[in-house]
Amino acid sequence: MIRRHSIPLLVHLLIGIPTIPVVLCVRWYAAHGHCDDSDLGRRDLGGCTYDQIENSGLVLVLLGLFGLLVLLLVLLADVLLPLIRERPLGPWLLTLSAILVPYVVLDAAAW
């Protein structure tokens, strides 16, 4: 059973590496995505800085690019390859949550 899940687990851990920028962009955009050019007219900027206003477009583009890459990798690894090789999808879907492990390790190391 361990051998049956080891390859899917390793693949998901590797897919987790490009998932790190996706999670970072989502966290940044959730915190600062409300910042817009209209905030420049406000004296207090509505809690936004000029850098946050300028960088929101770049963060959105990076989120889209890395998100698309991760989505394609997950579709390829979890759906297409097992179906082509006529392997069961169970081990691939059971280890899918391991994609977030590299981000969790990086975030824990930052503390």
Coordinates of C-alpha atoms in Angstrom, one line a residue:
M1 CA 0.0 0.0 0.0
I2 CA 2.8 2.4 0.8
R3 CA 4.4 1.8 -2.6
R4 CA 1.1 2.3 -4.3
H5 CA 0.9 5.8 -2.8
S6 CA 4.6 6.8 -2.9
I7 CA 4.7 7.9 -6.5
P8 CA 1.5 10.0 -6.4
L9 CA 2.8 11.5 -3.1
L10 CA 6.1 12.5 -4.7
V11 CA 4.5 13.9 -7.8
H12 CA 2.1 16.0 -5.6
L13 CA 5.0 17.3 -3.5
L14 CA 6.8 18.4 -6.7
I15 CA 3.6 20.1 -8.0
G16 CA 3.6 21.9 -4.6
I17 CA 6.7 23.9 -5.6
P18 CA 4.9 26.0 -8.2
T19 CA 1.9 26.1 -5.9
I20 CA 3.9 28.3 -3.4
P21 CA 3.6 31.4 -5.5
V22 CA -0.1 30.8 -6.1
V23 CA -0.8 30.6 -2.4
L24 CA 1.4 33.7 -1.7
C25 CA -0.4 35.7 -4.4
V26 CA -3.8 34.6 -3.1
R27 CA -2.8 35.7 0.4
W28 CA -1.5 39.0 -0.8
Y29 CA -4.5 39.7 -3.0
A30 CA -6.9 38.8 -0.2
A31 CA -5.1 41.3 2.1
H32 CA -4.4 44.1 -0.4
G33 CA -6.6 43.5 -3.5
H34 CA -9.1 46.1 -2.4
C35 CA -6.4 48.8 -3.0
D36 CA -7.2 50.8 -6.2
D37 CA -6.3 54.0 -7.9
S38 CA -9.3 55.7 -6.2
D39 CA -7.5 55.2 -2.9
L40 CA -4.8 57.7 -4.0
G41 CA -7.2 60.6 -3.5
R42 CA -7.7 59.6 0.2
R43 CA -5.5 61.2 2.8
D44 CA -5.2 57.9 4.7
L45 CA -5.1 55.7 1.5
G46 CA -7.7 53.5 3.1
G47 CA -5.0 51.3 4.6
C48 CA -3.2 50.9 1.3
T49 CA 0.3 51.9 0.3
Y50 CA 1.4 53.2 -3.1
D51 CA 3.4 49.9 -3.6
Q52 CA 0.3 47.8 -2.9
I53 CA -1.7 49.9 -5.4
E54 CA 1.0 49.6 -8.1
N55 CA 1.7 45.9 -7.5
S56 CA -1.9 44.6 -7.6
G57 CA -1.8 44.1 -11.3
L58 CA 1.4 42.2 -11.3
V59 CA 0.2 40.0 -8.5
L60 CA -3.0 39.2 -10.4
V61 CA -1.0 38.3 -13.5
L62 CA 1.4 36.0 -11.5
L63 CA -1.6 34.4 -9.8
G64 CA -3.2 33.7 -13.2
L65 CA 0.0 32.3 -14.8
F66 CA 1.1 30.1 -11.8
G67 CA -2.5 29.1 -11.2
L68 CA -2.9 27.9 -14.7
L69 CA 0.4 26.0 -14.6
V70 CA -0.6 24.2 -11.4
L71 CA -4.0 23.4 -12.8
L72 CA -2.5 21.9 -15.9
L73 CA 0.0 19.9 -13.9
V74 CA -2.8 18.6 -11.6
L75 CA -5.0 17.6 -14.6
L76 CA -2.0 15.9 -16.3
A77 CA -0.8 14.0 -13.2
D78 CA -4.2 13.2 -11.6
V79 CA -6.5 12.6 -14.5
L80 CA -4.8 12.1 -17.9
L81 CA -1.8 9.9 -17.0
P82 CA -3.7 7.5 -14.8
L83 CA -6.5 7.2 -17.4
I84 CA -4.0 6.7 -20.2
R85 CA -2.1 4.0 -18.3
E86 CA -5.3 2.5 -17.0
R87 CA -4.3 2.9 -13.4
P88 CA -6.8 3.6 -10.5
L89 CA -7.4 7.3 -9.7
G90 CA -7.7 6.6 -6.0
P91 CA -4.1 6.9 -4.9
W92 CA -3.7 10.1 -6.9
L93 CA -6.8 11.7 -5.5
L94 CA -6.0 10.6 -1.9
T95 CA -2.6 12.3 -2.0
L96 CA -3.8 15.5 -3.7
S97 CA -3.7 17.5 -0.5
A98 CA 0.1 17.0 -0.4
I99 CA 0.4 19.8 -2.9
L100 CA 0.1 22.3 0.0
V101 CA 2.9 20.6 2.0
P102 CA 5.8 22.6 0.5
Y103 CA 4.0 25.9 1.2
V104 CA 3.3 24.8 4.8
V105 CA 6.9 23.9 5.4
L106 CA 8.1 27.2 3.9
D107 CA 5.6 29.1 6.0
A108 CA 6.6 27.2 9.2
A109 CA 10.3 27.8 8.5
A110 CA 9.6 31.6 8.2
W111 CA 8.4 31.7 11.8

